[in-house]
Amino acid sequence: MRITFVVGTGRCGSTMLSRALQAHPDVLGMNEFFTSLAAKGDGAFQDRPIDGRRFWSLLSGPSLTFDAIAASAFRTAEMIYPYGRGRFRPETGVPAIAHMTLPALTADPDALHDDLAATVPHWPARPVADQYRALFSDLGGRLRRTVVVERSGASLAFLPALRVLFPEARFVHLSRSGPHCARSMSRHAAFRTLLLRTEAVESLGLASPFDLGPEHGPLLPEHLAHLAGKVDIDRVMRTPVPLAAFGRLWSHLVTRGVDEFLRLPPQRRMTLAYEDILDRPEHHLGRLAAFSGAEPHPAWLRRAAASVVRTDRPPVTDPDTLSACAPGERALERQNRLLHAGNTT
C-alpha cells in the first residue's frame, strides 16, 4: 500500500484535512496514529525488532495524558471515541489507538479493536516499521482501502524518524500562519500540557518529558508539580501561559521540520497551505488525493470541499507573539522559495 504522511505543527487545519480524506472510499485515514503512540513514550519509533505481543501493547496500552484530557471538561475535537457508550473509560484507561484513530475508521471502534487484539499479538518479531506496514495492510484489507494517509498533530517532530523508518513514503507538509497556529495551540489542552511539561523538564535538566516521574513533584514549582504524576487538566487550562510561548513552540517545530522536509527527494514531497485550501478546496484536495495515490473522484471532491469551513479570525497583533513566530515564518518562506526554484510539487 502506498503510504503518505501529512506532517505539520498541529492546529494548522490538519483535523479538517483528515475529515475530508476519511470520506474518500480508497483512503485509510490513520488519524492521529503516531501522536497517540508517541504520547506514551514507549518506543513508537524504535529501530529494533519487536514481536506481535509487544507491538500490540504499544498500540493498545493507555496514554495517561490523553486519558486525563478525555476525562476532563476540555476534551479536544480530535478525540472522537464514543466515551459515553463505548466499552472503555478514560478513568480506567482507553487504548491509545481508540481515542482518535479507530473511531475515524469505523462506527464500531470496540469491535475493530477486538479484531486486532485477536490477531496482532500473534505476529512474528520484525522491525517496528514492518509491523506498522503489516497493520496498515491488515486494516486496508478489512476496510477495503488501498491508500494509507497518516496525519498527526505536531508531527513535524516525528519527521526525522518517519523519514528513516519509511524510505518509500511520501510526505505532505501542511502549514498555516504561525500567529494563528499559536493562538489555536493556546486553547488546546494537549498543546498546553506539552508546553508545561517541557517547562518542567527544562527546569529539572531532564532529557525528555518521559523522564518526569512522581519523585520530581516536590522539586517543581507549584503550578507544575502535578505534571509529575496524574495530570490535572483543569489546572493546565487555568495556568497562565504567554501566547508568545506557543509562538516559540510553533517556530521550533517549523524551523527543524523544514530542514528535514527539504532532505526528501522532490518526488516524495508536497506542500499545502491551510489558507490555500480555504481559497480553492477542490483544487488542493484533488492535488493531495492524486499525490497520495487516490483517485480524485469528482463526487468526493464536491463533498470534501463542502466540508471545508472558513472561519474568520481577527489577526494576532501581540508583538511578542509575532516576534516569536518570525523564525518559523522565515523558514517557511525559505522552503517555498527553494521548492519553487526547483520546480517541485
mmCIF file of C-alpha atoms in Angstrom:
data_model
loop_
_atom_site.group_PDB
_atom_site.id
_atom_site.type_symbol
_atom_site.label_atom_id
_atom_site.label_comp_id
_atom_site.label_asym_id
_atom_site.label_seq_id
_atom_site.Cartn_x
_atom_site.Cartn_y
_atom_site.Cartn_z
ATOM 1 C CA MET A 1 0.000 0.000 0.000
ATOM 2 C CA ARG A 2 1.245 3.492 -0.765
ATOM 3 C CA ILE A 3 1.864 5.436 2.460
ATOM 4 C CA THR A 4 1.662 9.209 2.775
ATOM 5 C CA PHE A 5 2.316 11.215 5.931
ATOM 6 C CA VAL A 6 0.776 14.656 6.368
ATOM 7 C CA VAL A 7 3.125 16.496 8.720
ATOM 8 C CA GLY A 8 2.684 19.848 10.402
ATOM 9 C CA THR A 9 2.787 21.722 13.673
ATOM 10 C CA GLY A 10 -0.760 20.888 14.691
ATOM 11 C CA ARG A 11 -3.604 23.448 14.798
ATOM 12 C CA CYS A 12 -2.879 24.083 11.117
ATOM 13 C CA GLY A 13 -6.063 22.694 9.562
ATOM 14 C CA SER A 14 -4.932 19.099 9.749
ATOM 15 C CA THR A 15 -8.078 17.845 11.503
ATOM 16 C CA MET A 16 -10.184 19.409 8.760
ATOM 17 C CA LEU A 17 -7.970 17.692 6.200
ATOM 18 C CA SER A 18 -8.322 14.339 7.973
ATOM 19 C CA ARG A 19 -12.104 14.540 7.854
ATOM 20 C CA ALA A 20 -12.027 15.236 4.132
ATOM 21 C CA LEU A 21 -9.709 12.292 3.495
ATOM 22 C CA GLN A 22 -11.732 9.915 5.674
ATOM 23 C CA ALA A 23 -14.660 10.409 3.295
ATOM 24 C CA HIS A 24 -12.610 9.083 0.360
ATOM 25 C CA PRO A 25 -13.583 5.464 -0.400
ATOM 26 C CA ASP A 26 -9.977 4.373 -1.066
ATOM 27 C CA VAL A 27 -8.149 6.152 1.774
ATOM 28 C CA LEU A 28 -7.233 4.503 5.056
ATOM 29 C CA GLY A 29 -7.055 7.649 7.180
ATOM 30 C CA MET A 30 -4.838 6.883 10.191
ATOM 31 C CA ASN A 31 -5.972 9.892 12.178
ATOM 32 C CA GLU A 32 -3.553 10.965 14.968
ATOM 33 C CA PHE A 33 -1.971 7.496 14.882
ATOM 34 C CA PHE A 34 1.626 8.368 15.710
ATOM 35 C CA THR A 35 0.705 11.142 18.129
ATOM 36 C CA SER A 36 -1.349 8.568 20.055
ATOM 37 C CA LEU A 37 1.642 6.229 20.294
ATOM 38 C CA ALA A 38 4.366 8.824 20.821
ATOM 39 C CA ALA A 39 2.453 10.335 23.749
ATOM 40 C CA LYS A 40 3.073 7.106 25.665
ATOM 41 C CA GLY A 41 6.825 7.371 25.266
ATOM 42 C CA ASP A 42 7.483 3.636 24.979
ATOM 43 C CA GLY A 43 9.133 3.064 21.630
ATOM 44 C CA ALA A 44 6.892 4.175 18.773
ATOM 45 C CA PHE A 45 9.979 4.897 16.659
ATOM 46 C CA GLN A 46 12.393 2.267 17.943
ATOM 47 C CA ASP A 47 14.726 0.722 15.391
ATOM 48 C CA ARG A 48 14.939 -2.761 16.874
ATOM 49 C CA PRO A 49 12.698 -5.763 16.092
ATOM 50 C CA ILE A 50 9.514 -6.111 18.108
ATOM 51 C CA ASP A 51 7.201 -9.103 18.342
ATOM 52 C CA GLY A 52 3.441 -9.035 17.940
ATOM 53 C CA ARG A 53 2.717 -9.117 21.657
ATOM 54 C CA ARG A 54 4.854 -6.073 22.407
ATOM 55 C CA PHE A 55 3.584 -4.313 19.291
ATOM 56 C CA TRP A 56 0.006 -4.781 20.435
ATOM 57 C CA SER A 57 0.969 -3.415 23.848
ATOM 58 C CA LEU A 58 2.314 -0.328 22.097
ATOM 59 C CA LEU A 59 -0.942 0.115 20.185
ATOM 60 C CA SER A 60 -3.392 -0.724 22.938
ATOM 61 C CA GLY A 61 -1.758 0.485 26.145
ATOM 62 C CA PRO A 62 -3.332 3.639 27.594
ATOM 63 C CA SER A 63 -1.929 7.141 27.276
ATOM 64 C CA LEU A 64 -2.199 8.800 30.673
ATOM 65 C CA THR A 65 -2.207 12.299 29.204
ATOM 66 C CA PHE A 66 -4.912 11.582 26.641
ATOM 67 C CA ASP A 67 -6.984 9.756 29.247
ATOM 68 C CA ALA A 68 -6.751 12.813 31.510
ATOM 69 C CA ILE A 69 -7.823 15.125 28.691
ATOM 70 C CA ALA A 70 -10.695 12.832 27.668
ATOM 71 C CA ALA A 71 -11.948 12.701 31.272
ATOM 72 C CA SER A 72 -11.874 16.487 31.629
ATOM 73 C CA ALA A 73 -14.193 19.262 30.503
ATOM 74 C CA PHE A 74 -11.551 20.172 27.906
ATOM 75 C CA ARG A 75 -11.734 17.083 25.687
ATOM 76 C CA THR A 76 -10.387 18.034 22.267
ATOM 77 C CA ALA A 77 -12.289 17.823 18.983
ATOM 78 C CA GLU A 78 -9.904 15.118 17.717
ATOM 79 C CA MET A 79 -10.988 12.734 20.482
ATOM 80 C CA ILE A 80 -13.935 11.018 18.824
ATOM 81 C CA TYR A 81 -14.163 7.710 20.700
ATOM 82 C CA PRO A 82 -17.779 7.159 21.917
ATOM 83 C CA TYR A 83 -16.843 7.714 25.571
ATOM 84 C CA GLY A 84 -20.391 7.634 26.871
ATOM 85 C CA ARG A 85 -21.364 4.312 25.275
ATOM 86 C CA GLY A 86 -18.093 2.595 24.351
ATOM 87 C CA ARG A 87 -16.569 -0.177 26.449
ATOM 88 C CA PHE A 88 -13.549 1.838 27.566
ATOM 89 C CA ARG A 89 -13.491 4.696 30.056
ATOM 90 C CA PRO A 90 -10.772 7.343 30.355
ATOM 91 C CA GLU A 91 -10.906 6.975 34.133
ATOM 92 C CA THR A 92 -9.674 3.369 33.791
ATOM 93 C CA GLY A 93 -7.724 3.653 30.532
ATOM 94 C CA VAL A 94 -8.635 3.850 26.846
ATOM 95 C CA PRO A 95 -6.361 2.034 24.342
ATOM 96 C CA ALA A 96 -4.056 4.569 22.707
ATOM 97 C CA ILE A 97 -5.363 3.886 19.193
ATOM 98 C CA ALA A 98 -9.006 4.081 20.330
ATOM 99 C CA HIS A 99 -9.105 7.763 21.299
ATOM 100 C CA MET A 100 -8.703 9.101 17.759
ATOM 101 C CA THR A 101 -7.560 6.514 15.207
ATOM 102 C CA LEU A 102 -10.017 3.606 15.283
ATOM 103 C CA PRO A 103 -13.203 5.705 15.573
ATOM 104 C CA ALA A 104 -12.127 7.609 12.463
ATOM 105 C CA LEU A 105 -12.140 4.304 10.576
ATOM 106 C CA THR A 106 -15.358 2.704 11.797
ATOM 107 C CA ALA A 107 -18.567 3.387 13.692
ATOM 108 C CA ASP A 108 -17.723 0.441 15.994
ATOM 109 C CA PRO A 109 -14.160 1.035 17.233
ATOM 110 C CA ASP A 110 -14.526 -1.527 20.034
ATOM 111 C CA ALA A 111 -15.212 -4.322 17.534
ATOM 112 C CA LEU A 112 -12.251 -3.297 15.371
ATOM 113 C CA HIS A 113 -10.066 -3.144 18.496
ATOM 114 C CA ASP A 114 -11.127 -6.685 19.413
ATOM 115 C CA ASP A 115 -10.462 -7.980 15.908
ATOM 116 C CA LEU A 116 -6.953 -6.566 16.036
ATOM 117 C CA ALA A 117 -6.439 -7.887 19.579
ATOM 118 C CA ALA A 118 -7.153 -11.397 18.304
ATOM 119 C CA THR A 119 -4.603 -11.072 15.502
ATOM 120 C CA VAL A 120 -1.728 -8.680 16.161
ATOM 121 C CA PRO A 121 -0.231 -10.360 19.275
ATOM 122 C CA HIS A 122 0.472 -13.469 17.171
ATOM 123 C CA TRP A 123 2.545 -11.634 14.578
ATOM 124 C CA PRO A 124 6.224 -12.601 14.328
ATOM 125 C CA ALA A 125 9.077 -10.417 15.510
ATOM 126 C CA ARG A 126 10.241 -7.914 12.878
ATOM 127 C CA PRO A 127 11.358 -4.275 12.645
ATOM 128 C CA VAL A 128 8.754 -1.898 14.012
ATOM 129 C CA ALA A 129 8.354 -0.243 10.592
ATOM 130 C CA ASP A 130 7.370 -3.618 9.141
ATOM 131 C CA GLN A 131 4.855 -4.068 11.955
ATOM 132 C CA TYR A 132 3.320 -0.724 11.008
ATOM 133 C CA ARG A 133 3.216 -1.741 7.347
ATOM 134 C CA ALA A 134 1.534 -5.002 8.325
ATOM 135 C CA LEU A 135 -1.023 -3.114 10.430
ATOM 136 C CA PHE A 136 -1.820 -0.710 7.593
ATOM 137 C CA SER A 137 -2.182 -3.645 5.191
ATOM 138 C CA ASP A 138 -4.398 -5.558 7.618
ATOM 139 C CA LEU A 139 -6.683 -2.568 8.183
ATOM 140 C CA GLY A 140 -6.739 -1.771 4.482
ATOM 141 C CA GLY A 141 -7.843 -5.329 3.735
ATOM 142 C CA ARG A 142 -10.548 -5.289 6.406
ATOM 143 C CA LEU A 143 -11.907 -1.907 5.331
ATOM 144 C CA ARG A 144 -11.229 -2.234 1.590
ATOM 145 C CA ARG A 145 -8.908 0.748 1.459
ATOM 146 C CA THR A 146 -5.898 0.851 -0.840
ATOM 147 C CA VAL A 147 -4.043 4.039 0.167
ATOM 148 C CA VAL A 148 -2.724 4.990 3.619
ATOM 149 C CA VAL A 149 -2.645 8.604 4.799
ATOM 150 C CA GLU A 150 -1.426 9.190 8.350
ATOM 151 C CA ARG A 151 -1.932 12.611 9.893
ATOM 152 C CA SER A 152 -0.901 13.599 13.411
ATOM 153 C CA GLY A 153 -0.698 16.881 15.278
ATOM 154 C CA ALA A 154 2.835 18.249 15.862
ATOM 155 C CA SER A 155 4.127 15.519 13.537
ATOM 156 C CA LEU A 156 6.934 17.672 12.144
ATOM 157 C CA ALA A 157 8.728 16.492 15.288
ATOM 158 C CA PHE A 158 8.393 12.888 14.031
ATOM 159 C CA LEU A 159 9.696 13.616 10.536
ATOM 160 C CA PRO A 160 13.327 12.532 11.155
ATOM 161 C CA ALA A 161 12.175 9.141 12.450
ATOM 162 C CA LEU A 162 9.469 8.660 9.825
ATOM 163 C CA ARG A 163 11.881 9.519 7.026
ATOM 164 C CA VAL A 164 14.215 6.722 8.184
ATOM 165 C CA LEU A 165 11.553 4.136 9.023
ATOM 166 C CA PHE A 166 9.587 4.638 5.789
ATOM 167 C CA PRO A 167 12.044 5.433 2.980
ATOM 168 C CA GLU A 168 9.330 4.665 0.428
ATOM 169 C CA ALA A 169 6.707 7.012 1.899
ATOM 170 C CA ARG A 170 5.555 10.358 0.596
ATOM 171 C CA PHE A 171 5.257 13.449 2.779
ATOM 172 C CA VAL A 172 2.948 16.449 2.666
ATOM 173 C CA HIS A 173 3.922 19.495 4.723
ATOM 174 C CA LEU A 174 0.735 21.261 5.772
ATOM 175 C CA SER A 175 1.380 24.774 7.060
ATOM 176 C CA ARG A 176 -0.566 27.709 8.414
ATOM 177 C CA SER A 177 0.224 31.236 9.592
ATOM 178 C CA GLY A 178 2.292 30.995 12.775
ATOM 179 C CA PRO A 179 0.385 33.524 14.906
ATOM 180 C CA HIS A 180 -2.923 31.822 14.089
ATOM 181 C CA CYS A 181 -1.452 28.397 14.992
ATOM 182 C CA ALA A 182 -0.072 29.819 18.241
ATOM 183 C CA ARG A 183 -3.449 31.222 19.239
ATOM 184 C CA SER A 184 -5.156 27.892 18.485
ATOM 185 C CA MET A 185 -2.489 25.958 20.425
ATOM 186 C CA SER A 186 -3.022 28.228 23.427
ATOM 187 C CA ARG A 187 -6.632 26.999 23.711
ATOM 188 C CA HIS A 188 -5.856 23.310 23.211
ATOM 189 C CA ALA A 189 -5.401 21.023 26.233
ATOM 190 C CA ALA A 190 -2.796 18.757 24.618
ATOM 191 C CA PHE A 191 -0.581 21.635 23.480
ATOM 192 C CA ARG A 192 -0.870 23.400 26.825
ATOM 193 C CA THR A 193 0.120 20.172 28.577
ATOM 194 C CA LEU A 194 3.058 19.711 26.196
ATOM 195 C CA LEU A 195 4.318 23.222 26.812
ATOM 196 C CA LEU A 196 4.050 22.965 30.607
ATOM 197 C CA ARG A 197 5.700 19.530 30.658
ATOM 198 C CA THR A 198 8.536 20.948 28.564
ATOM 199 C CA GLU A 199 8.917 23.782 31.097
ATOM 200 C CA ALA A 200 9.013 21.241 33.929
ATOM 201 C CA VAL A 201 11.616 19.072 32.208
ATOM 202 C CA GLU A 202 13.835 22.032 31.373
ATOM 203 C CA SER A 203 13.676 23.337 34.945
ATOM 204 C CA LEU A 204 14.943 19.966 36.196
ATOM 205 C CA GLY A 205 17.537 19.458 33.480
ATOM 206 C CA LEU A 206 15.905 16.236 32.259
ATOM 207 C CA ALA A 207 16.368 14.999 28.705
ATOM 208 C CA SER A 208 12.745 14.142 27.912
ATOM 209 C CA PRO A 209 9.213 14.677 29.252
ATOM 210 C CA PHE A 210 9.079 10.891 29.636
ATOM 211 C CA ASP A 211 11.832 11.099 32.273
ATOM 212 C CA LEU A 212 9.455 13.024 34.507
ATOM 213 C CA GLY A 213 8.292 10.862 37.420
ATOM 214 C CA PRO A 214 6.465 11.210 40.749
ATOM 215 C CA GLU A 215 9.775 11.720 42.547
ATOM 216 C CA HIS A 216 10.172 15.033 40.719
ATOM 217 C CA GLY A 217 6.930 16.549 42.017
ATOM 218 C CA PRO A 218 8.455 18.086 45.193
ATOM 219 C CA LEU A 219 11.232 19.650 43.110
ATOM 220 C CA LEU A 220 8.894 21.542 40.791
ATOM 221 C CA PRO A 221 7.073 24.862 41.234
ATOM 222 C CA GLU A 222 3.516 24.508 42.462
ATOM 223 C CA HIS A 223 1.925 25.097 39.054
ATOM 224 C CA LEU A 224 3.998 22.290 37.522
ATOM 225 C CA ALA A 225 4.184 19.725 40.346
ATOM 226 C CA HIS A 226 1.053 17.815 39.257
ATOM 227 C CA LEU A 227 2.654 17.090 35.862
ATOM 228 C CA ALA A 228 4.983 14.614 37.561
ATOM 229 C CA GLY A 229 2.002 12.432 38.444
ATOM 230 C CA LYS A 230 -1.600 12.384 37.296
ATOM 231 C CA VAL A 231 -2.014 15.461 35.115
ATOM 232 C CA ASP A 232 -4.703 17.889 36.292
ATOM 233 C CA ILE A 233 -6.121 19.198 33.007
ATOM 234 C CA ASP A 234 -8.300 21.779 34.748
ATOM 235 C CA ARG A 235 -5.160 23.235 36.286
ATOM 236 C CA VAL A 236 -3.328 23.056 32.942
ATOM 237 C CA MET A 237 -6.054 25.184 31.376
ATOM 238 C CA ARG A 238 -6.013 27.673 34.267
ATOM 239 C CA THR A 239 -2.247 28.147 34.328
ATOM 240 C CA PRO A 240 -1.273 31.426 32.643
ATOM 241 C CA VAL A 241 0.957 30.821 29.615
ATOM 242 C CA PRO A 242 2.023 33.737 27.393
ATOM 243 C CA LEU A 243 0.812 33.468 23.822
ATOM 244 C CA ALA A 244 4.384 34.069 22.696
ATOM 245 C CA ALA A 245 5.393 30.743 24.273
ATOM 246 C CA PHE A 246 3.176 28.965 21.762
ATOM 247 C CA GLY A 247 4.708 31.084 19.019
ATOM 248 C CA ARG A 248 8.140 29.851 20.052
ATOM 249 C CA LEU A 249 6.892 26.252 20.067
ATOM 250 C CA TRP A 250 5.476 26.731 16.565
ATOM 251 C CA SER A 251 8.735 28.237 15.296
ATOM 252 C CA HIS A 252 10.770 25.426 16.857
ATOM 253 C CA LEU A 253 8.676 22.787 15.101
ATOM 254 C CA VAL A 254 8.738 24.594 11.762
ATOM 255 C CA THR A 255 12.423 25.512 11.631
ATOM 256 C CA ARG A 256 13.568 21.975 12.405
ATOM 257 C CA GLY A 257 10.842 20.377 10.331
ATOM 258 C CA VAL A 258 11.611 22.390 7.195
ATOM 259 C CA ASP A 259 15.249 21.288 7.282
ATOM 260 C CA GLU A 260 14.152 17.646 7.430
ATOM 261 C CA PHE A 261 11.459 18.104 4.786
ATOM 262 C CA LEU A 262 13.913 19.574 2.305
ATOM 263 C CA ARG A 263 16.094 16.462 2.620
ATOM 264 C CA LEU A 264 13.381 14.396 0.973
ATOM 265 C CA PRO A 265 13.646 13.622 -2.738
ATOM 266 C CA PRO A 266 11.440 16.004 -4.767
ATOM 267 C CA GLN A 267 9.127 13.216 -5.947
ATOM 268 C CA ARG A 268 8.320 12.294 -2.332
ATOM 269 C CA ARG A 269 7.316 15.711 -1.017
ATOM 270 C CA MET A 270 4.489 18.164 -1.470
ATOM 271 C CA THR A 271 3.423 21.340 0.310
ATOM 272 C CA LEU A 272 -0.046 22.531 1.237
ATOM 273 C CA ALA A 273 -1.075 25.753 2.934
ATOM 274 C CA TYR A 274 -4.214 25.915 5.055
ATOM 275 C CA GLU A 275 -5.066 29.310 3.601
ATOM 276 C CA ASP A 276 -4.826 27.940 0.039
ATOM 277 C CA ILE A 277 -7.190 25.072 0.883
ATOM 278 C CA LEU A 278 -9.756 27.586 2.126
ATOM 279 C CA ASP A 279 -9.482 29.573 -1.103
ATOM 280 C CA ARG A 280 -9.589 26.630 -3.569
ATOM 281 C CA PRO A 281 -10.612 23.490 -1.685
ATOM 282 C CA GLU A 282 -11.429 21.246 -4.656
ATOM 283 C CA HIS A 283 -8.156 22.061 -6.413
ATOM 284 C CA HIS A 284 -5.896 21.467 -3.418
ATOM 285 C CA LEU A 285 -7.752 18.431 -2.074
ATOM 286 C CA GLY A 286 -7.510 16.981 -5.572
ATOM 287 C CA ARG A 287 -3.753 17.600 -5.559
ATOM 288 C CA LEU A 288 -3.450 15.826 -2.216
ATOM 289 C CA ALA A 289 -5.510 12.828 -3.330
ATOM 290 C CA ALA A 290 -3.528 12.407 -6.539
ATOM 291 C CA PHE A 291 -0.184 12.765 -4.742
ATOM 292 C CA SER A 292 -1.272 10.128 -2.215
ATOM 293 C CA GLY A 293 -2.309 7.684 -4.930
ATOM 294 C CA ALA A 294 -6.071 8.073 -4.533
ATOM 295 C CA GLU A 295 -8.321 8.939 -7.456
ATOM 296 C CA PRO A 296 -9.704 12.489 -7.005
ATOM 297 C CA HIS A 297 -13.295 11.433 -7.780
ATOM 298 C CA PRO A 298 -15.464 14.469 -8.620
ATOM 299 C CA ALA A 299 -18.244 13.360 -6.246
ATOM 300 C CA TRP A 300 -15.764 13.002 -3.369
ATOM 301 C CA LEU A 301 -14.146 16.333 -4.208
ATOM 302 C CA ARG A 302 -17.510 18.097 -4.028
ATOM 303 C CA ARG A 303 -18.331 16.526 -0.651
ATOM 304 C CA ALA A 304 -14.849 17.127 0.729
ATOM 305 C CA ALA A 305 -14.791 20.738 -0.435
ATOM 306 C CA ALA A 306 -18.201 21.340 1.141
ATOM 307 C CA SER A 307 -16.775 20.194 4.496
ATOM 308 C CA VAL A 308 -14.109 22.913 4.409
ATOM 309 C CA VAL A 309 -15.427 25.706 6.573
ATOM 310 C CA ARG A 310 -13.858 29.152 6.574
ATOM 311 C CA THR A 311 -13.750 30.782 9.990
ATOM 312 C CA ASP A 312 -12.660 34.413 10.007
ATOM 313 C CA ARG A 313 -10.375 35.196 12.926
ATOM 314 C CA PRO A 314 -9.019 38.596 13.883
ATOM 315 C CA PRO A 315 -5.294 38.986 13.274
ATOM 316 C CA VAL A 316 -2.847 38.378 16.120
ATOM 317 C CA THR A 317 -1.243 41.733 16.916
ATOM 318 C CA ASP A 318 0.725 40.936 20.075
ATOM 319 C CA PRO A 319 4.314 41.986 19.186
ATOM 320 C CA ASP A 320 5.920 39.305 21.383
ATOM 321 C CA THR A 321 3.974 36.579 19.609
ATOM 322 C CA LEU A 322 4.747 37.993 16.164
ATOM 323 C CA SER A 323 8.427 38.108 17.091
ATOM 324 C CA ALA A 324 8.315 34.535 18.416
ATOM 325 C CA CYS A 325 6.781 33.312 15.142
ATOM 326 C CA ALA A 326 9.220 35.186 12.931
ATOM 327 C CA PRO A 327 11.876 32.406 12.727
ATOM 328 C CA GLY A 328 9.258 29.889 11.660
ATOM 329 C CA GLU A 329 7.766 32.263 9.096
ATOM 330 C CA ARG A 330 11.233 32.808 7.619
ATOM 331 C CA ALA A 331 11.771 29.034 7.462
ATOM 332 C CA LEU A 332 8.508 28.595 5.551
ATOM 333 C CA GLU A 333 9.485 31.357 3.145
ATOM 334 C CA ARG A 334 12.849 29.660 2.591
ATOM 335 C CA GLN A 335 11.159 26.306 1.996
ATOM 336 C CA ASN A 336 8.724 27.722 -0.538
ATOM 337 C CA ARG A 337 11.424 29.724 -2.294
ATOM 338 C CA LEU A 338 13.673 26.667 -2.660
ATOM 339 C CA LEU A 339 10.835 24.428 -3.824
ATOM 340 C CA HIS A 340 9.644 26.978 -6.327
ATOM 341 C CA ALA A 341 13.177 27.436 -7.663
ATOM 342 C CA GLY A 342 13.495 23.675 -8.037
ATOM 343 C CA ASN A 343 10.095 23.459 -9.759
ATOM 344 C CA THR A 344 8.986 20.693 -7.376
ATOM 345 C CA THR A 345 5.461 19.778 -6.310
#
